């Protein structure tokens, strides 16, 4: 039951995934560590690539213009002038909707793509640059997401068992999902000690991060099924597109930013 992949193929993509991680992770860590314009430049680059992938995946027109607006949006975040960023965001949505085919579904798809991509970038930037120790918060949460992904990948292929959501993502299993949650709960245990903070909030935070990351991953998998594509792109060997790689981190960044802004005392409780 669940043994739909020959044993020798379970980790066939591992070398490519490791190689991609060795390139992508240091870049992400550097941008987050430096913050400000360095982070905005990284956000602009990522936003442009993800917007391009969305346009190709959904067959939306004006790929170049939307990618350009996405890059400018990422850079504009460092200005800390909300009106500018909102204007670019509105222009991108307007372009995506107006230039799409006349069918309502195509227009909604174009507008949703802008919201989806821009929100992930905005969430990460705001998490890093918010009124708390953003560098520490972003680095912790990024590491939790990577721990969740790694645990789901390795234990899901080792243990196998029933699939989590066969229609949305046939390779994901309950064993991988549960292992990811346990791994992040353990990360929360370690973080509580390092931060000299209360244990329960950190363990719950770890669990929530894993659930949010996996939900973001499954959501993006559902979008790919909707558009009948295997990957959002092919820029990252072993992963597909950039959207395939950062969907979980994007979801966590959005959720963490909204939670921190809504519950002002939470960052301090976690030692941020």
JSON list of N, CA, C and O in Angstrom, two decimals, residues 27-84:
[
{"chain": "A", "resi": 27, "resn": "UNK", "atom": "N", "xyz": [22.17, 32.21, -1.15]},
{"chain": "A", "resi": 27, "resn": "UNK", "atom": "CA", "xyz": [21.66, 33.46, -1.73]},
{"chain": "A", "resi": 27, "resn": "UNK", "atom": "C", "xyz": [20.54, 34.02, -0.85]},
{"chain": "A", "resi": 27, "resn": "UNK", "atom": "O", "xyz": [20.52, 35.22, -0.54]},
{"chain": "A", "resi": 28, "resn": "UNK", "atom": "N", "xyz": [19.59, 33.15, -0.46]},
{"chain": "A", "resi": 28, "resn": "UNK", "atom": "CA", "xyz": [18.47, 33.60, 0.37]},
{"chain": "A", "resi": 28, "resn": "UNK", "atom": "C", "xyz": [18.96, 34.06, 1.74]},
{"chain": "A", "resi": 28, "resn": "UNK", "atom": "O", "xyz": [18.50, 35.09, 2.25]},
{"chain": "A", "resi": 29, "resn": "UNK", "atom": "N", "xyz": [19.89, 33.33, 2.32]},
{"chain": "A", "resi": 29, "resn": "UNK", "atom": "CA", "xyz": [20.41, 33.71, 3.64]},
{"chain": "A", "resi": 29, "resn": "UNK", "atom": "C", "xyz": [21.13, 35.05, 3.59]},
{"chain": "A", "resi": 29, "resn": "UNK", "atom": "O", "xyz": [20.99, 35.89, 4.49]},
{"chain": "A", "resi": 30, "resn": "UNK", "atom": "N", "xyz": [21.91, 35.28, 2.54]},
{"chain": "A", "resi": 30, "resn": "UNK", "atom": "CA", "xyz": [22.63, 36.55, 2.40]},
{"chain": "A", "resi": 30, "resn": "UNK", "atom": "C", "xyz": [21.65, 37.71, 2.29]},
{"chain": "A", "resi": 30, "resn": "UNK", "atom": "O", "xyz": [21.81, 38.74, 2.96]},
{"chain": "A", "resi": 31, "resn": "UNK", "atom": "N", "xyz": [20.63, 37.56, 1.43]},
{"chain": "A", "resi": 31, "resn": "UNK", "atom": "CA", "xyz": [19.66, 38.65, 1.23]},
{"chain": "A", "resi": 31, "resn": "UNK", "atom": "C", "xyz": [18.92, 38.96, 2.52]},
{"chain": "A", "resi": 31, "resn": "UNK", "atom": "O", "xyz": [18.72, 40.13, 2.88]},
{"chain": "A", "resi": 32, "resn": "UNK", "atom": "N", "xyz": [18.51, 37.91, 3.25]},
{"chain": "A", "resi": 32, "resn": "UNK", "atom": "CA", "xyz": [17.77, 38.12, 4.49]},
{"chain": "A", "resi": 32, "resn": "UNK", "atom": "C", "xyz": [18.69, 38.70, 5.57]},
{"chain": "A", "resi": 32, "resn": "UNK", "atom": "O", "xyz": [18.28, 39.57, 6.35]},
{"chain": "A", "resi": 33, "resn": "UNK", "atom": "N", "xyz": [19.91, 38.23, 5.64]},
{"chain": "A", "resi": 33, "resn": "UNK", "atom": "CA", "xyz": [20.85, 38.75, 6.64]},
{"chain": "A", "resi": 33, "resn": "UNK", "atom": "C", "xyz": [21.12, 40.24, 6.44]},
{"chain": "A", "resi": 33, "resn": "UNK", "atom": "O", "xyz": [21.11, 41.02, 7.39]},
{"chain": "A", "resi": 34, "resn": "UNK", "atom": "N", "xyz": [21.32, 40.64, 5.18]},
{"chain": "A", "resi": 34, "resn": "UNK", "atom": "CA", "xyz": [21.62, 42.04, 4.89]},
{"chain": "A", "resi": 34, "resn": "UNK", "atom": "C", "xyz": [20.38, 42.92, 5.00]},
{"chain": "A", "resi": 34, "resn": "UNK", "atom": "O", "xyz": [20.46, 44.06, 5.48]},
{"chain": "A", "resi": 35, "resn": "UNK", "atom": "N", "xyz": [19.23, 42.42, 4.56]},
{"chain": "A", "resi": 35, "resn": "UNK", "atom": "CA", "xyz": [18.00, 43.19, 4.63]},
{"chain": "A", "resi": 35, "resn": "UNK", "atom": "C", "xyz": [18.00, 44.41, 3.71]},
{"chain": "A", "resi": 35, "resn": "UNK", "atom": "O", "xyz": [18.83, 44.54, 2.82]},
{"chain": "A", "resi": 36, "resn": "UNK", "atom": "N", "xyz": [17.06, 45.31, 3.94]},
{"chain": "A", "resi": 36, "resn": "UNK", "atom": "CA", "xyz": [16.95, 46.57, 3.22]},
{"chain": "A", "resi": 36, "resn": "UNK", "atom": "C", "xyz": [17.02, 46.38, 1.70]},
{"chain": "A", "resi": 36, "resn": "UNK", "atom": "O", "xyz": [16.30, 45.56, 1.14]},
{"chain": "A", "resi": 37, "resn": "UNK", "atom": "N", "xyz": [17.94, 47.12, 1.03]},
{"chain": "A", "resi": 37, "resn": "UNK", "atom": "CA", "xyz": [18.00, 47.08, -0.43]},
{"chain": "A", "resi": 37, "resn": "UNK", "atom": "C", "xyz": [18.51, 45.74, -0.96]},
{"chain": "A", "resi": 37, "resn": "UNK", "atom": "O", "xyz": [18.13, 45.32, -2.05]},
{"chain": "A", "resi": 38, "resn": "UNK", "atom": "N", "xyz": [19.36, 45.08, -0.20]},
{"chain": "A", "resi": 38, "resn": "UNK", "atom": "CA", "xyz": [19.81, 43.76, -0.62]},
{"chain": "A", "resi": 38, "resn": "UNK", "atom": "C", "xyz": [18.63, 42.79, -0.67]},
{"chain": "A", "resi": 38, "resn": "UNK", "atom": "O", "xyz": [18.47, 42.02, -1.62]},
{"chain": "A", "resi": 39, "resn": "UNK", "atom": "N", "xyz": [17.81, 42.82, 0.37]},
{"chain": "A", "resi": 39, "resn": "UNK", "atom": "CA", "xyz": [16.64, 41.96, 0.41]},
{"chain": "A", "resi": 39, "resn": "UNK", "atom": "C", "xyz": [15.64, 42.36, -0.67]},
{"chain": "A", "resi": 39, "resn": "UNK", "atom": "O", "xyz": [15.04, 41.50, -1.34]},
{"chain": "A", "resi": 40, "resn": "UNK", "atom": "N", "xyz": [15.47, 43.68, -0.86]},
{"chain": "A", "resi": 40, "resn": "UNK", "atom": "CA", "xyz": [14.54, 44.15, -1.88]},
{"chain": "A", "resi": 40, "resn": "UNK", "atom": "C", "xyz": [14.99, 43.71, -3.27]},
{"chain": "A", "resi": 40, "resn": "UNK", "atom": "O", "xyz": [14.15, 43.35, -4.12]},
{"chain": "A", "resi": 41, "resn": "UNK", "atom": "N", "xyz": [16.30, 43.73, -3.53]},
{"chain": "A", "resi": 41, "resn": "UNK", "atom": "CA", "xyz": [16.81, 43.27, -4.82]},
{"chain": "A", "resi": 41, "resn": "UNK", "atom": "C", "xyz": [16.51, 41.79, -5.02]},
{"chain": "A", "resi": 41, "resn": "UNK", "atom": "O", "xyz": [16.08, 41.35, -6.10]},
{"chain": "A", "resi": 42, "resn": "UNK", "atom": "N", "xyz": [16.72, 40.99, -3.96]},
{"chain": "A", "resi": 42, "resn": "UNK", "atom": "CA", "xyz": [16.39, 39.57, -4.04]},
{"chain": "A", "resi": 42, "resn": "UNK", "atom": "C", "xyz": [14.91, 39.35, -4.23]},
{"chain": "A", "resi": 42, "resn": "UNK", "atom": "O", "xyz": [14.48, 38.51, -5.04]},
{"chain": "A", "resi": 43, "resn": "UNK", "atom": "N", "xyz": [14.09, 40.13, -3.53]},
{"chain": "A", "resi": 43, "resn": "UNK", "atom": "CA", "xyz": [12.64, 40.03, -3.67]},
{"chain": "A", "resi": 43, "resn": "UNK", "atom": "C", "xyz": [12.21, 40.41, -5.09]},
{"chain": "A", "resi": 43, "resn": "UNK", "atom": "O", "xyz": [11.32, 39.78, -5.67]},
{"chain": "A", "resi": 44, "resn": "UNK", "atom": "N", "xyz": [12.84, 41.45, -5.64]},
{"chain": "A", "resi": 44, "resn": "UNK", "atom": "CA", "xyz": [12.51, 41.87, -7.00]},
{"chain": "A", "resi": 44, "resn": "UNK", "atom": "C", "xyz": [12.83, 40.79, -8.01]},
{"chain": "A", "resi": 44, "resn": "UNK", "atom": "O", "xyz": [12.04, 40.50, -8.92]},
{"chain": "A", "resi": 45, "resn": "UNK", "atom": "N", "xyz": [14.00, 40.17, -7.86]},
{"chain": "A", "resi": 45, "resn": "UNK", "atom": "CA", "xyz": [14.41, 39.09, -8.76]},
{"chain": "A", "resi": 45, "resn": "UNK", "atom": "C", "xyz": [13.46, 37.90, -8.64]},
{"chain": "A", "resi": 45, "resn": "UNK", "atom": "O", "xyz": [12.98, 37.36, -9.65]},
{"chain": "A", "resi": 46, "resn": "UNK", "atom": "N", "xyz": [13.21, 37.46, -7.42]},
{"chain": "A", "resi": 46, "resn": "UNK", "atom": "CA", "xyz": [12.33, 36.32, -7.20]},
{"chain": "A", "resi": 46, "resn": "UNK", "atom": "C", "xyz": [10.92, 36.61, -7.70]},
{"chain": "A", "resi": 46, "resn": "UNK", "atom": "O", "xyz": [10.27, 35.74, -8.29]},
{"chain": "A", "resi": 47, "resn": "UNK", "atom": "N", "xyz": [10.45, 37.82, -7.44]},
{"chain": "A", "resi": 47, "resn": "UNK", "atom": "CA", "xyz": [9.09, 38.19, -7.84]},
{"chain": "A", "resi": 47, "resn": "UNK", "atom": "C", "xyz": [8.95, 38.16, -9.37]},
{"chain": "A", "resi": 47, "resn": "UNK", "atom": "O", "xyz": [7.96, 37.68, -9.91]},
{"chain": "A", "resi": 48, "resn": "UNK", "atom": "N", "xyz": [9.97, 38.65, -10.06]},
{"chain": "A", "resi": 48, "resn": "UNK", "atom": "CA", "xyz": [9.93, 38.66, -11.51]},
{"chain": "A", "resi": 48, "resn": "UNK", "atom": "C", "xyz": [9.94, 37.24, -12.07]},
{"chain": "A", "resi": 48, "resn": "UNK", "atom": "O", "xyz": [9.19, 36.91, -13.01]},
{"chain": "A", "resi": 49, "resn": "UNK", "atom": "N", "xyz": [10.78, 36.38, -11.51]},
{"chain": "A", "resi": 49, "resn": "UNK", "atom": "CA", "xyz": [10.86, 34.99, -11.98]},
{"chain": "A", "resi": 49, "resn": "UNK", "atom": "C", "xyz": [9.54, 34.26, -11.72]},
{"chain": "A", "resi": 49, "resn": "UNK", "atom": "O", "xyz": [9.01, 33.57, -12.59]},
{"chain": "A", "resi": 50, "resn": "UNK", "atom": "N", "xyz": [8.99, 34.44, -10.52]},
{"chain": "A", "resi": 50, "resn": "UNK", "atom": "CA", "xyz": [7.73, 33.76, -10.19]},
{"chain": "A", "resi": 50, "resn": "UNK", "atom": "C", "xyz": [6.58, 34.28, -11.03]},
{"chain": "A", "resi": 50, "resn": "UNK", "atom": "O", "xyz": [5.69, 33.51, -11.43]},
{"chain": "A", "resi": 51, "resn": "UNK", "atom": "N", "xyz": [6.57, 35.58, -11.32]},
{"chain": "A", "resi": 51, "resn": "UNK", "atom": "CA", "xyz": [5.52, 36.13, -12.17]},
{"chain": "A", "resi": 51, "resn": "UNK", "atom": "C", "xyz": [5.61, 35.58, -13.58]},
{"chain": "A", "resi": 51, "resn": "UNK", "atom": "O", "xyz": [4.60, 35.26, -14.21]},
{"chain": "A", "resi": 52, "resn": "UNK", "atom": "N", "xyz": [6.84, 35.43, -14.06]},
{"chain": "A", "resi": 52, "resn": "UNK", "atom": "CA", "xyz": [7.05, 34.83, -15.38]},
{"chain": "A", "resi": 52, "resn": "UNK", "atom": "C", "xyz": [6.54, 33.39, -15.40]},
{"chain": "A", "resi": 52, "resn": "UNK", "atom": "O", "xyz": [5.86, 32.97, -16.34]},
{"chain": "A", "resi": 53, "resn": "UNK", "atom": "N", "xyz": [6.85, 32.64, -14.35]},
{"chain": "A", "resi": 53, "resn": "UNK", "atom": "CA", "xyz": [6.40, 31.26, -14.27]},
{"chain": "A", "resi": 53, "resn": "UNK", "atom": "C", "xyz": [4.87, 31.19, -14.22]},
{"chain": "A", "resi": 53, "resn": "UNK", "atom": "O", "xyz": [4.26, 30.31, -14.86]},
{"chain": "A", "resi": 54, "resn": "UNK", "atom": "N", "xyz": [4.26, 32.10, -13.49]},
{"chain": "A", "resi": 54, "resn": "UNK", "atom": "CA", "xyz": [2.80, 32.10, -13.42]},
{"chain": "A", "resi": 54, "resn": "UNK", "atom": "C", "xyz": [2.20, 32.37, -14.80]},
{"chain": "A", "resi": 54, "resn": "UNK", "atom": "O", "xyz": [1.24, 31.70, -15.20]},
{"chain": "A", "resi": 55, "resn": "UNK", "atom": "N", "xyz": [2.73, 33.35, -15.49]},
{"chain": "A", "resi": 55, "resn": "UNK", "atom": "CA", "xyz": [2.21, 33.68, -16.82]},
{"chain": "A", "resi": 55, "resn": "UNK", "atom": "C", "xyz": [2.32, 32.50, -17.77]},
{"chain": "A", "resi": 55, "resn": "UNK", "atom": "O", "xyz": [1.39, 32.21, -18.54]},
{"chain": "A", "resi": 56, "resn": "UNK", "atom": "N", "xyz": [3.44, 31.81, -17.74]},
{"chain": "A", "resi": 56, "resn": "UNK", "atom": "CA", "xyz": [3.62, 30.66, -18.62]},
{"chain": "A", "resi": 56, "resn": "UNK", "atom": "C", "xyz": [2.74, 29.48, -18.20]},
{"chain": "A", "resi": 56, "resn": "UNK", "atom": "O", "xyz": [2.19, 28.77, -19.05]},
{"chain": "A", "resi": 57, "resn": "UNK", "atom": "N", "xyz": [2.60, 29.29, -16.90]},
{"chain": "A", "resi": 57, "resn": "UNK", "atom": "CA", "xyz": [1.79, 28.19, -16.40]},
{"chain": "A", "resi": 57, "resn": "UNK", "atom": "C", "xyz": [0.31, 28.39, -16.71]},
{"chain": "A", "resi": 57, "resn": "UNK", "atom": "O", "xyz": [-0.40, 27.45, -17.07]},
{"chain": "A", "resi": 58, "resn": "UNK", "atom": "N", "xyz": [-0.15, 29.63, -16.59]},
{"chain": "A", "resi": 58, "resn": "UNK", "atom": "CA", "xyz": [-1.57, 29.93, -16.77]},
{"chain": "A", "resi": 58, "resn": "UNK", "atom": "C", "xyz": [-1.90, 30.47, -18.16]},
{"chain": "A", "resi": 58, "resn": "UNK", "atom": "O", "xyz": [-3.05, 30.80, -18.42]},
{"chain": "A", "resi": 59, "resn": "UNK", "atom": "N", "xyz": [-0.86, 30.59, -19.01]},
{"chain": "A", "resi": 59, "resn": "UNK", "atom": "CA", "xyz": [-1.03, 31.14, -20.37]},
{"chain": "A", "resi": 59, "resn": "UNK", "atom": "C", "xyz": [-1.54, 32.58, -20.34]},
{"chain": "A", "resi": 59, "resn": "UNK", "atom": "O", "xyz": [-2.29, 33.01, -21.21]},
{"chain": "A", "resi": 60, "resn": "UNK", "atom": "N", "xyz": [-1.13, 33.34, -19.33]},
{"chain": "A", "resi": 60, "resn": "UNK", "atom": "CA", "xyz": [-1.52, 34.75, -19.23]},
{"chain": "A", "resi": 60, "resn": "UNK", "atom": "C", "xyz": [-0.64, 35.59, -20.16]},
{"chain": "A", "resi": 60, "resn": "UNK", "atom": "O", "xyz": [0.55, 35.33, -20.31]},
{"chain": "A", "resi": 61, "resn": "UNK", "atom": "N", "xyz": [-1.20, 36.61, -20.79]},
{"chain": "A", "resi": 61, "resn": "UNK", "atom": "CA", "xyz": [-0.43, 37.46, -21.70]},
{"chain": "A", "resi": 61, "resn": "UNK", "atom": "C", "xyz": [0.43, 38.49, -20.95]},
{"chain": "A", "resi": 61, "resn": "UNK", "atom": "O", "xyz": [0.38, 38.58, -19.72]},
{"chain": "A", "resi": 62, "resn": "UNK", "atom": "N", "xyz": [1.20, 39.25, -21.73]},
{"chain": "A", "resi": 62, "resn": "UNK", "atom": "CA", "xyz": [2.04, 40.32, -21.19]},
{"chain": "A", "resi": 62, "resn": "UNK", "atom": "C", "xyz": [3.01, 39.84, -20.12]},
{"chain": "A", "resi": 62, "resn": "UNK", "atom": "O", "xyz": [3.21, 40.50, -19.08]},
{"chain": "A", "resi": 63, "resn": "UNK", "atom": "N", "xyz": [3.63, 38.73, -20.39]},
{"chain": "A", "resi": 63, "resn": "UNK", "atom": "CA", "xyz": [4.58, 38.14, -19.44]},
{"chain": "A", "resi": 63, "resn": "UNK", "atom": "C", "xyz": [5.72, 39.09, -19.10]},
{"chain": "A", "resi": 63, "resn": "UNK", "atom": "O", "xyz": [6.07, 39.25, -17.93]},
{"chain": "A", "resi": 64, "resn": "UNK", "atom": "N", "xyz": [6.28, 39.75, -20.12]},
{"chain": "A", "resi": 64, "resn": "UNK", "atom": "CA", "xyz": [7.43, 40.62, -19.89]},
{"chain": "A", "resi": 64, "resn": "UNK", "atom": "C", "xyz": [7.04, 41.83, -19.06]},
{"chain": "A", "resi": 64, "resn": "UNK", "atom": "O", "xyz": [7.75, 42.21, -18.10]},
{"chain": "A", "resi": 65, "resn": "UNK", "atom": "N", "xyz": [5.91, 42.45, -19.38]},
{"chain": "A", "resi": 65, "resn": "UNK", "atom": "CA", "xyz": [5.48, 43.64, -18.64]},
{"chain": "A", "resi": 65, "resn": "UNK", "atom": "C", "xyz": [5.15, 43.29, -17.18]},
{"chain": "A", "resi": 65, "resn": "UNK", "atom": "O", "xyz": [5.51, 44.03, -16.26]},
{"chain": "A", "resi": 66, "resn": "UNK", "atom": "N", "xyz": [4.48, 42.17, -16.98]},
{"chain": "A", "resi": 66, "resn": "UNK", "atom": "CA", "xyz": [4.12, 41.78, -15.62]},
{"chain": "A", "resi": 66, "resn": "UNK", "atom": "C", "xyz": [5.37, 41.41, -14.81]},
{"chain": "A", "resi": 66, "resn": "UNK", "atom": "O", "xyz": [5.46, 41.74, -13.63]},
{"chain": "A", "resi": 67, "resn": "UNK", "atom": "N", "xyz": [6.32, 40.75, -15.46]},
{"chain": "A", "resi": 67, "resn": "UNK", "atom": "CA", "xyz": [7.57, 40.43, -14.77]},
{"chain": "A", "resi": 67, "resn": "UNK", "atom": "C", "xyz": [8.32, 41.70, -14.40]},
{"chain": "A", "resi": 67, "resn": "UNK", "atom": "O", "xyz": [8.91, 41.80, -13.31]},
{"chain": "A", "resi": 68, "resn": "UNK", "atom": "N", "xyz": [8.29, 42.70, -15.29]},
{"chain": "A", "resi": 68, "resn": "UNK", "atom": "CA", "xyz": [8.94, 43.97, -15.01]},
{"chain": "A", "resi": 68, "resn": "UNK", "atom": "C", "xyz": [8.29, 44.68, -13.83]},
{"chain": "A", "resi": 68, "resn": "UNK", "atom": "O", "xyz": [8.98, 45.21, -12.95]},
{"chain": "A", "resi": 69, "resn": "UNK", "atom": "N", "xyz": [6.95, 44.69, -13.81]},
{"chain": "A", "resi": 69, "resn": "UNK", "atom": "CA", "xyz": [6.24, 45.31, -12.68]},
{"chain": "A", "resi": 69, "resn": "UNK", "atom": "C", "xyz": [6.53, 44.55, -11.37]},
{"chain": "A", "resi": 69, "resn": "UNK", "atom": "O", "xyz": [6.65, 45.15, -10.31]},
{"chain": "A", "resi": 70, "resn": "UNK", "atom": "N", "xyz": [6.66, 43.23, -11.48]},
{"chain": "A", "resi": 70, "resn": "UNK", "atom": "CA", "xyz": [6.97, 42.42, -10.30]},
{"chain": "A", "resi": 70, "resn": "UNK", "atom": "C", "xyz": [8.34, 42.79, -9.74]},
{"chain": "A", "resi": 70, "resn": "UNK", "atom": "O", "xyz": [8.52, 42.92, -8.52]},
{"chain": "A", "resi": 71, "resn": "UNK", "atom": "N", "xyz": [9.31, 42.96, -10.63]},
{"chain": "A", "resi": 71, "resn": "UNK", "atom": "CA", "xyz": [10.66, 43.33, -10.19]},
{"chain": "A", "resi": 71, "resn": "UNK", "atom": "C", "xyz": [10.65, 44.70, -9.52]},
{"chain": "A", "resi": 71, "resn": "UNK", "atom": "O", "xyz": [11.28, 44.90, -8.47]},
{"chain": "A", "resi": 72, "resn": "UNK", "atom": "N", "xyz": [9.94, 45.65, -10.11]},
{"chain": "A", "resi": 72, "resn": "UNK", "atom": "CA", "xyz": [9.87, 47.00, -9.56]},
{"chain": "A", "resi": 72, "resn": "UNK", "atom": "C", "xyz": [9.14, 46.98, -8.21]},
{"chain": "A", "resi": 72, "resn": "UNK", "atom": "O", "xyz": [9.50, 47.71, -7.28]},
{"chain": "A", "resi": 73, "resn": "UNK", "atom": "N", "xyz": [8.12, 46.12, -8.11]},
{"chain": "A", "resi": 73, "resn": "UNK", "atom": "CA", "xyz": [7.40, 46.01, -6.84]},
{"chain": "A", "resi": 73, "resn": "UNK", "atom": "C", "xyz": [8.33, 45.54, -5.72]},
{"chain": "A", "resi": 73, "resn": "UNK", "atom": "O", "xyz": [8.35, 46.11, -4.63]},
{"chain": "A", "resi": 74, "resn": "UNK", "atom": "N", "xyz": [9.11, 44.51, -6.01]},
{"chain": "A", "resi": 74, "resn": "UNK", "atom": "CA", "xyz": [10.06, 44.03, -5.01]},
{"chain": "A", "resi": 74, "resn": "UNK", "atom": "C", "xyz": [11.03, 45.11, -4.57]},
{"chain": "A", "resi": 74, "resn": "UNK", "atom": "O", "xyz": [11.29, 45.29, -3.38]},
{"chain": "A", "resi": 75, "resn": "UNK", "atom": "N", "xyz": [11.58, 45.84, -5.52]},
{"chain": "A", "resi": 75, "resn": "UNK", "atom": "CA", "xyz": [12.52, 46.91, -5.20]},
{"chain": "A", "resi": 75, "resn": "UNK", "atom": "C", "xyz": [11.84, 48.04, -4.43]},
{"chain": "A", "resi": 75, "resn": "UNK", "atom": "O", "xyz": [12.45, 48.65, -3.55]},
{"chain": "A", "resi": 76, "resn": "UNK", "atom": "N", "xyz": [10.57, 48.31, -4.76]},
{"chain": "A", "resi": 76, "resn": "UNK", "atom": "CA", "xyz": [9.87, 49.43, -4.13]},
{"chain": "A", "resi": 76, "resn": "UNK", "atom": "C", "xyz": [9.67, 49.22, -2.63]},
{"chain": "A", "resi": 76, "resn": "UNK", "atom": "O", "xyz": [9.47, 50.19, -1.89]},
{"chain": "A", "resi": 77, "resn": "UNK", "atom": "N", "xyz": [9.71, 47.98, -2.18]},
{"chain": "A", "resi": 77, "resn": "UNK", "atom": "CA", "xyz": [9.48, 47.71, -0.77]},
{"chain": "A", "resi": 77, "resn": "UNK", "atom": "C", "xyz": [10.53, 48.38, 0.12]},
{"chain": "A", "resi": 77, "resn": "UNK", "atom": "O", "xyz": [10.24, 48.77, 1.25]},
{"chain": "A", "resi": 78, "resn": "UNK", "atom": "N", "xyz": [11.75, 48.51, -0.42]},
{"chain": "A", "resi": 78, "resn": "UNK", "atom": "CA", "xyz": [12.82, 49.14, 0.36]},
{"chain": "A", "resi": 78, "resn": "UNK", "atom": "C", "xyz": [12.61, 50.64, 0.54]},
{"chain": "A", "resi": 78, "resn": "UNK", "atom": "O", "xyz": [13.24, 51.26, 1.39]},
{"chain": "A", "resi": 79, "resn": "UNK", "atom": "N", "xyz": [11.74, 51.24, -0.27]},
{"chain": "A", "resi": 79, "resn": "UNK", "atom": "CA", "xyz": [11.47, 52.67, -0.13]},
{"chain": "A", "resi": 79, "resn": "UNK", "atom": "C", "xyz": [10.63, 52.96, 1.11]},
{"chain": "A", "resi": 79, "resn": "UNK", "atom": "O", "xyz": [10.62, 54.08, 1.60]},
{"chain": "A", "resi": 80, "resn": "UNK", "atom": "N", "xyz": [9.89, 51.95, 1.55]},
{"chain": "A", "resi": 80, "resn": "UNK", "atom": "CA", "xyz": [8.99, 52.10, 2.70]},
{"chain": "A", "resi": 80, "resn": "UNK", "atom": "C", "xyz": [7.96, 53.21, 2.46]},
{"chain": "A", "resi": 80, "resn": "UNK", "atom": "O", "xyz": [7.58, 53.93, 3.38]},
{"chain": "A", "resi": 81, "resn": "UNK", "atom": "N", "xyz": [7.56, 53.32, 1.20]},
{"chain": "A", "resi": 81, "resn": "UNK", "atom": "CA", "xyz": [6.49, 54.25, 0.83]},
{"chain": "A", "resi": 81, "resn": "UNK", "atom": "C", "xyz": [5.33, 53.41, 0.31]},
{"chain": "A", "resi": 81, "resn": "UNK", "atom": "O", "xyz": [5.34, 52.93, -0.83]},
{"chain": "A", "resi": 82, "resn": "UNK", "atom": "N", "xyz": [4.36, 53.18, 1.18]},
{"chain": "A", "resi": 82, "resn": "UNK", "atom": "CA", "xyz": [3.29, 52.24, 0.85]},
{"chain": "A", "resi": 82, "resn": "UNK", "atom": "C", "xyz": [2.53, 52.62, -0.41]},
{"chain": "A", "resi": 82, "resn": "UNK", "atom": "O", "xyz": [2.12, 51.74, -1.19]},
{"chain": "A", "resi": 83, "resn": "UNK", "atom": "N", "xyz": [2.35, 53.91, -0.64]},
{"chain": "A", "resi": 83, "resn": "UNK", "atom": "CA", "xyz": [1.58, 54.36, -1.79]},
{"chain": "A", "resi": 83, "resn": "UNK", "atom": "C", "xyz": [2.24, 53.89, -3.09]},
{"chain": "A", "resi": 83, "resn": "UNK", "atom": "O", "xyz": [1.55, 53.49, -4.04]},
{"chain": "A", "resi": 84, "resn": "UNK", "atom": "N", "xyz": [3.56, 53.93, -3.16]},
{"chain": "A", "resi": 84, "resn": "UNK", "atom": "CA", "xyz": [4.28, 53.50, -4.37]},
{"chain": "A", "resi": 84, "resn": "UNK", "atom": "C", "xyz": [4.07, 52.01, -4.61]},
{"chain": "A", "resi": 84, "resn": "UNK", "atom": "O", "xyz": [3.74, 51.59, -5.72]}
]
